[in-house]
Short mmCIF file of C-alpha atoms in Angstrom, two decimals:
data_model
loop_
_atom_site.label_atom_id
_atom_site.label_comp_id
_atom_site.label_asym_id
_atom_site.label_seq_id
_atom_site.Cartn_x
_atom_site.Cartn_y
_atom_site.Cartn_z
CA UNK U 1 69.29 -76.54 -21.01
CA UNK U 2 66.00 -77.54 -22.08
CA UNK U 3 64.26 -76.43 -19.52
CA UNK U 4 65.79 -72.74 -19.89
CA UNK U 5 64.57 -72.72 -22.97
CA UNK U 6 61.12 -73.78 -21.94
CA UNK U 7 61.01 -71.31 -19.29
CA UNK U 8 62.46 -68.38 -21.95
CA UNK U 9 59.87 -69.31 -24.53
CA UNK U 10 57.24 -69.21 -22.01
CA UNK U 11 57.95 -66.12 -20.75
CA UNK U 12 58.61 -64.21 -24.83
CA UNK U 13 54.86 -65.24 -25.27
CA UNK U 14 53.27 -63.92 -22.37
CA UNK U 15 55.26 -61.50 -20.98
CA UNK U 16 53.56 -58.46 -22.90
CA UNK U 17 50.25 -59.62 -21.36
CA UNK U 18 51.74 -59.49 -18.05
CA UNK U 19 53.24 -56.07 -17.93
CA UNK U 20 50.41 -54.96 -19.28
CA UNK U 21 48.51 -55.63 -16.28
CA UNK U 22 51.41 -54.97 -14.24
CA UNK U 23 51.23 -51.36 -15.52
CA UNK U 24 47.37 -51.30 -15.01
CA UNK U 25 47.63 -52.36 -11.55
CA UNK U 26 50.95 -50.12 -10.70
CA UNK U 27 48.15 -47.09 -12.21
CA UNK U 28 45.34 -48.40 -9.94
CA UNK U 29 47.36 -48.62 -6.86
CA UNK U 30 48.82 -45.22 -7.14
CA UNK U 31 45.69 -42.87 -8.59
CA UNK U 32 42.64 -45.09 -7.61
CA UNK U 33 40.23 -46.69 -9.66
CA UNK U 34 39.83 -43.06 -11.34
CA UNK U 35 43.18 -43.09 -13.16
CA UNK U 36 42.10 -46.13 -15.20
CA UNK U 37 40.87 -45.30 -18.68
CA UNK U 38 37.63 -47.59 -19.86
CA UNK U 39 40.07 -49.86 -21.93
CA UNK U 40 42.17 -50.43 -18.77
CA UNK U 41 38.84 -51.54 -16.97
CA UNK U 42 37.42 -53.65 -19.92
CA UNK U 43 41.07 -55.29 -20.31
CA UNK U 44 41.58 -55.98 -16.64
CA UNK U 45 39.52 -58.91 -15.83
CA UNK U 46 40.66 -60.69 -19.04
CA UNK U 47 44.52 -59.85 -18.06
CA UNK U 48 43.72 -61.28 -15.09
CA UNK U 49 42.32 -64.60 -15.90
CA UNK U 50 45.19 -65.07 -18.39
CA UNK U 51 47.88 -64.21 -15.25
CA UNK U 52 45.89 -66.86 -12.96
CA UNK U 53 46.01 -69.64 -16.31
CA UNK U 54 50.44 -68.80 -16.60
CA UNK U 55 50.57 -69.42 -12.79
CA UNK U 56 48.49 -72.57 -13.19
CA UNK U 57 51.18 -74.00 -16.19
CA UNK U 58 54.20 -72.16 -14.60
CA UNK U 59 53.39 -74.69 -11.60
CA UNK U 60 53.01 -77.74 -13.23
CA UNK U 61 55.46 -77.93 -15.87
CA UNK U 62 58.05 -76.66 -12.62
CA UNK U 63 59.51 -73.62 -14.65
CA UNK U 64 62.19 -71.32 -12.94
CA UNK U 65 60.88 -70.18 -9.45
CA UNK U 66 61.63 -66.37 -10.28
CA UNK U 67 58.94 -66.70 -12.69
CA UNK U 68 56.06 -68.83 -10.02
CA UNK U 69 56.91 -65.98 -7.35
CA UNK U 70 56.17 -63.04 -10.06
CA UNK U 71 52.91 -64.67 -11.10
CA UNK U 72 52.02 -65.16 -7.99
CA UNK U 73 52.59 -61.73 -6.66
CA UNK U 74 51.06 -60.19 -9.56
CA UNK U 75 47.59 -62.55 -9.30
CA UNK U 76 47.48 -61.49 -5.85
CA UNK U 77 47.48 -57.98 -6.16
CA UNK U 78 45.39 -58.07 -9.27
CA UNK U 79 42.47 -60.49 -7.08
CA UNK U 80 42.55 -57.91 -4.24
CA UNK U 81 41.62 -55.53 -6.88
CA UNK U 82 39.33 -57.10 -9.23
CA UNK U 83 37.44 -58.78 -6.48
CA UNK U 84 38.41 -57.06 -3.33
CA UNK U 85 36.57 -53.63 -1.60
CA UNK U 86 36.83 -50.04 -3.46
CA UNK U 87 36.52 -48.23 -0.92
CA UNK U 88 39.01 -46.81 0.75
CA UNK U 89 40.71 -47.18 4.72
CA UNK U 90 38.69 -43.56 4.89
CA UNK U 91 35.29 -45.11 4.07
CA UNK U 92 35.23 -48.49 5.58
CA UNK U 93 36.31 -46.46 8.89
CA UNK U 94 32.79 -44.32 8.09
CA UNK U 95 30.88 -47.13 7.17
CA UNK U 96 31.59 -49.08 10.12
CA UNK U 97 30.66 -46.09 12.66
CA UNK U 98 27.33 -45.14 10.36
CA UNK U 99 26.13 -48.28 9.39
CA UNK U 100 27.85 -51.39 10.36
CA UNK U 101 27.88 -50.54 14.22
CA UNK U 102 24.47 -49.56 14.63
CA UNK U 103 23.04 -52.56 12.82
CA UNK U 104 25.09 -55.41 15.48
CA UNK U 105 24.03 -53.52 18.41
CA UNK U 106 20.11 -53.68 16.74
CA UNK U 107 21.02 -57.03 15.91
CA UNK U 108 22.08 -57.87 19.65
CA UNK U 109 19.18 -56.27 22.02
CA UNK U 110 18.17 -59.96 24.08
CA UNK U 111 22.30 -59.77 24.44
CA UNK U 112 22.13 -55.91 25.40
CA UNK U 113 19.49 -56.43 27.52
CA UNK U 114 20.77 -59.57 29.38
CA UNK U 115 24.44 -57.68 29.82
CA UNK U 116 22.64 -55.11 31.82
CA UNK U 117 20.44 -57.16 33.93
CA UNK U 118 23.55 -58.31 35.29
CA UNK U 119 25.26 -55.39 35.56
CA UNK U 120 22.03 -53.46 37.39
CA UNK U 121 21.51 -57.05 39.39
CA UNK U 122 24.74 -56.67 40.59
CA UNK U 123 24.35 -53.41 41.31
CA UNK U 124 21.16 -53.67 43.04
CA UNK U 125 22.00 -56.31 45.25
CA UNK U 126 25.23 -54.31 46.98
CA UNK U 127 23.18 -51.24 47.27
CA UNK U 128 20.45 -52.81 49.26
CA UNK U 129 22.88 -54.89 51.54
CA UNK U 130 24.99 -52.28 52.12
CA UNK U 131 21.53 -50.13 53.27
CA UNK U 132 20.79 -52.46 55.43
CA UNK U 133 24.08 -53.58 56.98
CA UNK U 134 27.40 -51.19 56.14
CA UNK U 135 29.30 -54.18 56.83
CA UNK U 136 28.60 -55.64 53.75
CA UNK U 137 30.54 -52.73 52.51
CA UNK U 138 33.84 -53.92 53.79
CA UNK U 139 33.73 -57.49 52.79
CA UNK U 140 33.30 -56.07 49.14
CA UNK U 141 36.00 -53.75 49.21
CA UNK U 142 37.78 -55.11 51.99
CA UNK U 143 39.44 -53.78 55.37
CA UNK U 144 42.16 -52.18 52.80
CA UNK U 145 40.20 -50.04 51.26
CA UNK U 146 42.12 -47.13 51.68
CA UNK U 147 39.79 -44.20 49.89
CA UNK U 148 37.62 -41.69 52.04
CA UNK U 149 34.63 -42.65 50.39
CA UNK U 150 33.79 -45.15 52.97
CA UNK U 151 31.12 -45.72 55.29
CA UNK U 152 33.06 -43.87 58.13
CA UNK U 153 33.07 -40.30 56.38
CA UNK U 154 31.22 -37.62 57.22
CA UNK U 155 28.98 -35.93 55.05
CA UNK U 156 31.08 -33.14 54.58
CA UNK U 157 33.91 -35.54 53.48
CA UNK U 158 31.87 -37.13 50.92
CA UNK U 159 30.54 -34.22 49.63
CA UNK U 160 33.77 -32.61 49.12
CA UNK U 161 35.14 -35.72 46.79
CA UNK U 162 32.14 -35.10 44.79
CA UNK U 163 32.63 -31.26 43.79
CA UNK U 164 36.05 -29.53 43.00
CA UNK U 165 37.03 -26.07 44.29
CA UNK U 166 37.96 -23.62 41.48
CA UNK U 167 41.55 -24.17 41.10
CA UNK U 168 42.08 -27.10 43.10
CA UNK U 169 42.42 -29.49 40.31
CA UNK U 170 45.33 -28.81 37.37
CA UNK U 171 45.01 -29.66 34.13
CA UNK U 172 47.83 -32.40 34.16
CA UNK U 173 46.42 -34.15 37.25
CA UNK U 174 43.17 -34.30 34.92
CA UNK U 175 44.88 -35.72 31.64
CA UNK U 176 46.69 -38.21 33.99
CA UNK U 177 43.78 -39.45 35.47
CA UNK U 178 41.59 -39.62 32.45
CA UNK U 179 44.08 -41.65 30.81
CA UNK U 180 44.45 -44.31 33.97
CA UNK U 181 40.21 -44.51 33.89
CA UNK U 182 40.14 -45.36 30.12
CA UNK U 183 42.41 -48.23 30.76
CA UNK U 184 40.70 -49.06 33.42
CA UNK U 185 37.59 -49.17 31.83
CA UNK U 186 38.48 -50.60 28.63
CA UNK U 187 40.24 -53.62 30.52
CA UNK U 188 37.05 -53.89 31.87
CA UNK U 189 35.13 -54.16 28.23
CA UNK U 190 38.27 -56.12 26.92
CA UNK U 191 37.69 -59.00 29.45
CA UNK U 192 33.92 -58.59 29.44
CA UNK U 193 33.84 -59.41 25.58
CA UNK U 194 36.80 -61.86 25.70
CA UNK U 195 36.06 -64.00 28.33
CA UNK U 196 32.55 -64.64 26.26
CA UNK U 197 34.17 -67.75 24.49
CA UNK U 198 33.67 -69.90 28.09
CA UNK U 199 29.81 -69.94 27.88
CA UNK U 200 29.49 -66.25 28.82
CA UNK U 201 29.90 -67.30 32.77
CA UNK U 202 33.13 -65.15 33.31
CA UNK U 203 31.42 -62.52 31.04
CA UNK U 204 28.07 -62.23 33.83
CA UNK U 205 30.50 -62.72 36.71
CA UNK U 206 32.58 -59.52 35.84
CA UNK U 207 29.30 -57.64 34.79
CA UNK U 208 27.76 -58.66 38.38
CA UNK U 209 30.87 -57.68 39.67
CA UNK U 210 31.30 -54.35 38.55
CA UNK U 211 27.90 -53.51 39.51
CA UNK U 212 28.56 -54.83 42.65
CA UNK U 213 32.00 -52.45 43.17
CA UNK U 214 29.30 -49.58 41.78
CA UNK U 215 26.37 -50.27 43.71
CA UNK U 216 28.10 -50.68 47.37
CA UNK U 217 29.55 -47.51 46.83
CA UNK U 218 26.63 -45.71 45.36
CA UNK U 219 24.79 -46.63 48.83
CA UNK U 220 27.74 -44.96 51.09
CA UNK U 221 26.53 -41.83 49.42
CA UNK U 222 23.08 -42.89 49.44
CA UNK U 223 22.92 -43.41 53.51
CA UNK U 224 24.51 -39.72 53.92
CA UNK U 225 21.75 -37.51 51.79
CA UNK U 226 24.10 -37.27 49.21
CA UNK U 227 21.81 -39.89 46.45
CA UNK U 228 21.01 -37.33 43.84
CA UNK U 229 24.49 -35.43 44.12
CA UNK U 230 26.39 -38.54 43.49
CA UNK U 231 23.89 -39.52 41.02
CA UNK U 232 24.54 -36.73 38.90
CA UNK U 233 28.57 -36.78 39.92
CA UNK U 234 28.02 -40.22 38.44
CA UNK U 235 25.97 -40.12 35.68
CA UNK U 236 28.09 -37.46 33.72
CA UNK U 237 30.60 -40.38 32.63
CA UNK U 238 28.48 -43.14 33.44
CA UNK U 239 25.86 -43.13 30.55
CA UNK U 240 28.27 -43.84 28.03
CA UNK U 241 31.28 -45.57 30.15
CA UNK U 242 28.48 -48.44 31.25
CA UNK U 243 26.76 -48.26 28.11
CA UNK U 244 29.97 -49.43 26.50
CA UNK U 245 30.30 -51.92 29.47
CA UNK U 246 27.11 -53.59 28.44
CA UNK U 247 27.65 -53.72 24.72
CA UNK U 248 31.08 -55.14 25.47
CA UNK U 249 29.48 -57.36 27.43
CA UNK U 250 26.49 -58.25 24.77
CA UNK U 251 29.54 -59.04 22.27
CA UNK U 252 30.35 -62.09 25.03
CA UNK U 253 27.08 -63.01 25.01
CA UNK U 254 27.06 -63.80 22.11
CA UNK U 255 29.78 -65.90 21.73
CA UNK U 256 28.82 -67.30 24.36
CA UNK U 257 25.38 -68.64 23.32
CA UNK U 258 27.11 -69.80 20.25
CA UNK U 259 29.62 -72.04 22.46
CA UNK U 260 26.67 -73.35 24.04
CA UNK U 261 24.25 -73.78 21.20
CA UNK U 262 26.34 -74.17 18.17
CA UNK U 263 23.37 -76.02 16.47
CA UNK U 264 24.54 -78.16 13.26
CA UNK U 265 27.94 -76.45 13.43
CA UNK U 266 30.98 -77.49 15.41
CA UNK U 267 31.29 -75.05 18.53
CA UNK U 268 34.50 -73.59 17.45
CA UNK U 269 32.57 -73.11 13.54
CA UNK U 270 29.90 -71.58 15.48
CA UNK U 271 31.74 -69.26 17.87
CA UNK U 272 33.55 -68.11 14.99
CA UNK U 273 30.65 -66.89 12.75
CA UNK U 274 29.09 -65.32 16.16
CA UNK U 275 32.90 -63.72 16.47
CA UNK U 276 32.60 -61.68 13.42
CA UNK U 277 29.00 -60.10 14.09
CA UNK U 278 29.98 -60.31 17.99
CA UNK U 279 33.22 -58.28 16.95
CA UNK U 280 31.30 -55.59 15.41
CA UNK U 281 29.64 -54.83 18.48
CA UNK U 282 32.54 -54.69 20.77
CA UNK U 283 34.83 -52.97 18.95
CA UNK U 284 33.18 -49.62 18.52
CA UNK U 285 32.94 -49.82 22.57
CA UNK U 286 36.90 -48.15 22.24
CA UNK U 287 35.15 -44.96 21.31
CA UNK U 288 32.75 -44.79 23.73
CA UNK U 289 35.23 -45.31 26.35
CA UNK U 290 37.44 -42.97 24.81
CA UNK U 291 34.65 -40.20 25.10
CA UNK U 292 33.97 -41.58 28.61
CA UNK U 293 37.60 -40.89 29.81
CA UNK U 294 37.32 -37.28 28.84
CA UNK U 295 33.66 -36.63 30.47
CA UNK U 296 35.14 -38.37 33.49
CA UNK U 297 38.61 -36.81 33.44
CA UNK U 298 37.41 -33.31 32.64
CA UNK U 299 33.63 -32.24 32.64
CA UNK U 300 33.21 -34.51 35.74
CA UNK U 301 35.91 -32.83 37.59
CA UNK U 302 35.05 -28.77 36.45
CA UNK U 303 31.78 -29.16 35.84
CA UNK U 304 30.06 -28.48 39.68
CA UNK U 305 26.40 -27.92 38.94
CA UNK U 306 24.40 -31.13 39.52
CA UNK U 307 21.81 -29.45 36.72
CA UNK U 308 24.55 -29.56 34.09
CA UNK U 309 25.69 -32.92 35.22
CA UNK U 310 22.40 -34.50 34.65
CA UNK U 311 22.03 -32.50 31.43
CA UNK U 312 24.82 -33.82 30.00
CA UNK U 313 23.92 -37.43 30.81
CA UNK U 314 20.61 -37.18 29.56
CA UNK U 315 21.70 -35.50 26.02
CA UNK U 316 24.42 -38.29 25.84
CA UNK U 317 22.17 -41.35 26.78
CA UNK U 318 19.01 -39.70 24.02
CA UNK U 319 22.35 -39.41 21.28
CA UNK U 320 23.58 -42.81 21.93
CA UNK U 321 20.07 -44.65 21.99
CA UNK U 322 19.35 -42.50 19.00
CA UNK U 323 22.33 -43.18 17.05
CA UNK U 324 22.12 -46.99 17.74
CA UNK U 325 18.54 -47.96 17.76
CA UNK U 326 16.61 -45.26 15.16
CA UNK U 327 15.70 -46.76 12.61
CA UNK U 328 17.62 -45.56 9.33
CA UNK U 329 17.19 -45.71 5.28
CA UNK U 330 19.80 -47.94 3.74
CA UNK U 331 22.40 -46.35 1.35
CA UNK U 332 21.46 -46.23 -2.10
CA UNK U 333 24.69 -47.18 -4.38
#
């Protein structure tokens, strides 16, 4: 009985305080930081300390649970608001893709710049074996490889896979395979960032690899006359699909180093600091993909001038070196 009454007189002399804030709160959470008049903002903080103090006794004198789990629900909500971000879903989403996204990838250029010396290493070194042996061709891809685009076709059959008759493609053959490249190519990015935590060798492996699958191919076209064609077939998509390759890539790299190096911190301290600023620069990588899916499932397929093709990659690579490595004013608050 005595501790009822403990727990009602408790309550009777602070329960004004706490529906007061309650109500302030409820206000904030519905209308924004706007619908609070200057009282409400002066009165907040000290509401809020006085909440956090009730919770404190409420838990060591052991007073009805009700009353713990209200306390602590309301100094919860009233901490994400006194100490947490204004801004909304809205603007985090903006800042991210104006400011926070550009300054990892800045941050990460010896990352960048390793990612895509593997990549183009890979790359190079199927292009000139397969120039100087088409065998090499086959034990990349294998005696399975089923698509024309081998060394066997003739020029005329290459050529043909690389432009599209009016009419011969339809618009729901395009959506379908735009959709099956983006998940290709963002499995690709997923496991190139991922697999970063193991040193960063499965991370180089897949980039080689991929530039490997690339480069063999590239020289198929390459031995026929058809370089610059394919090039430009290529390119289209490519600026921005392998861009976002790399950069998912750099984002392993990092973690990776961090593994390796973790300095005075424990490796699994270290890889997760490097995780957050290694996170940043994977994650806008979705987007890029995104826009490479519809370059490569649409303008890739109608457009058939090799002038507009290699327009359109060199606009996209000048907007995406722009946007990530010009330097910019910080926002003034």
């Amino acid at each position: 009985m005595s501790d009822v009454l403990k727990s009602y007189r408790f309550r009777e002399e602070r329960e004004a305080d706490w529906r007061k804030l309650d109500l302030i709160l409820t206000r904030a959470e519905n209308s924004g930081v706007k619908g609070l008049s200057d009282d409400d903002m002066a009165a907040l903080p000290q509401l809020y300390r006085q909440a956090v103090s009730s919770l404190s006794v409420a838990r060591s004198i052991s007073l009805d649970q009700n009353v713990v789990n209200y306390l602590e629900g309301l100094c919860t909500r009233a901490y994400f608001f006194v100490y947490g971000a204004r801004s909304s879903i809205g603007e985090r989403i903006a800042q991210f893709f104006r400011e926070d996204w550009p300054a990892a990838v800045r941050s990460a250029v010896f990352s960048t710049v390793l990612a895509a010396l593997f990549l183009f290493g890979g790359w190079a070194l199927a292009f000139f074996l397969c120039l100087q042996d088409m065998d090499w061709f086959w034990t990349i891809h294998g005696h399975g490889f089923f698509d024309e685009r081998t060394p066997d076709a003739t020029y005329e059959t290459l050529r043909a896979t690389i432009y599209t008759e009016p009419g011969e493609v339809r618009d729901d053959q395009l959506t379908a395979f735009s959709s099956f490249l983006f998940n290709n190519n963002a499995q690709i990015a997923l496991f190139a960032f991922a697999l970063g935590f193991a040193f960063g060798i499965p991370t180089a492996w897949l980039l080689v690899y991929n530039g490997v699958m690339i480069g063999s191919l590239y020289a198929v076209f390459w031995d026929k006359g058809l370089g610059y064609e394919f090039t430009g077939w290529l390119m289209i998509h490519g600026v921005t699909e392998l861009f976002a390759i790399i950069l998912a890539g750099a984002g392993g790299f990092i973690i990776g180093g961090a593994v390796a190096f973790p300095g005075r911190l424990s490796r699994i301290a270290s890889a997760r600091v490097a995780g957050r600023r290694a996170a940043n620069v994977a994650m806008g990588c979705v987007v890029m993909l995104i826009i490479a899916a519809i370059l490569e499932g649409f303008g890739r397929q109608l457009i058939n001038s090799d002038t507009v093709r290699y327009s359109v990659a060199g606009v996209t690579l000048v907007l995406w070196l722009g946007y990530f490595y010009l330097p910019r004013k910080a926002r003034s608050e």
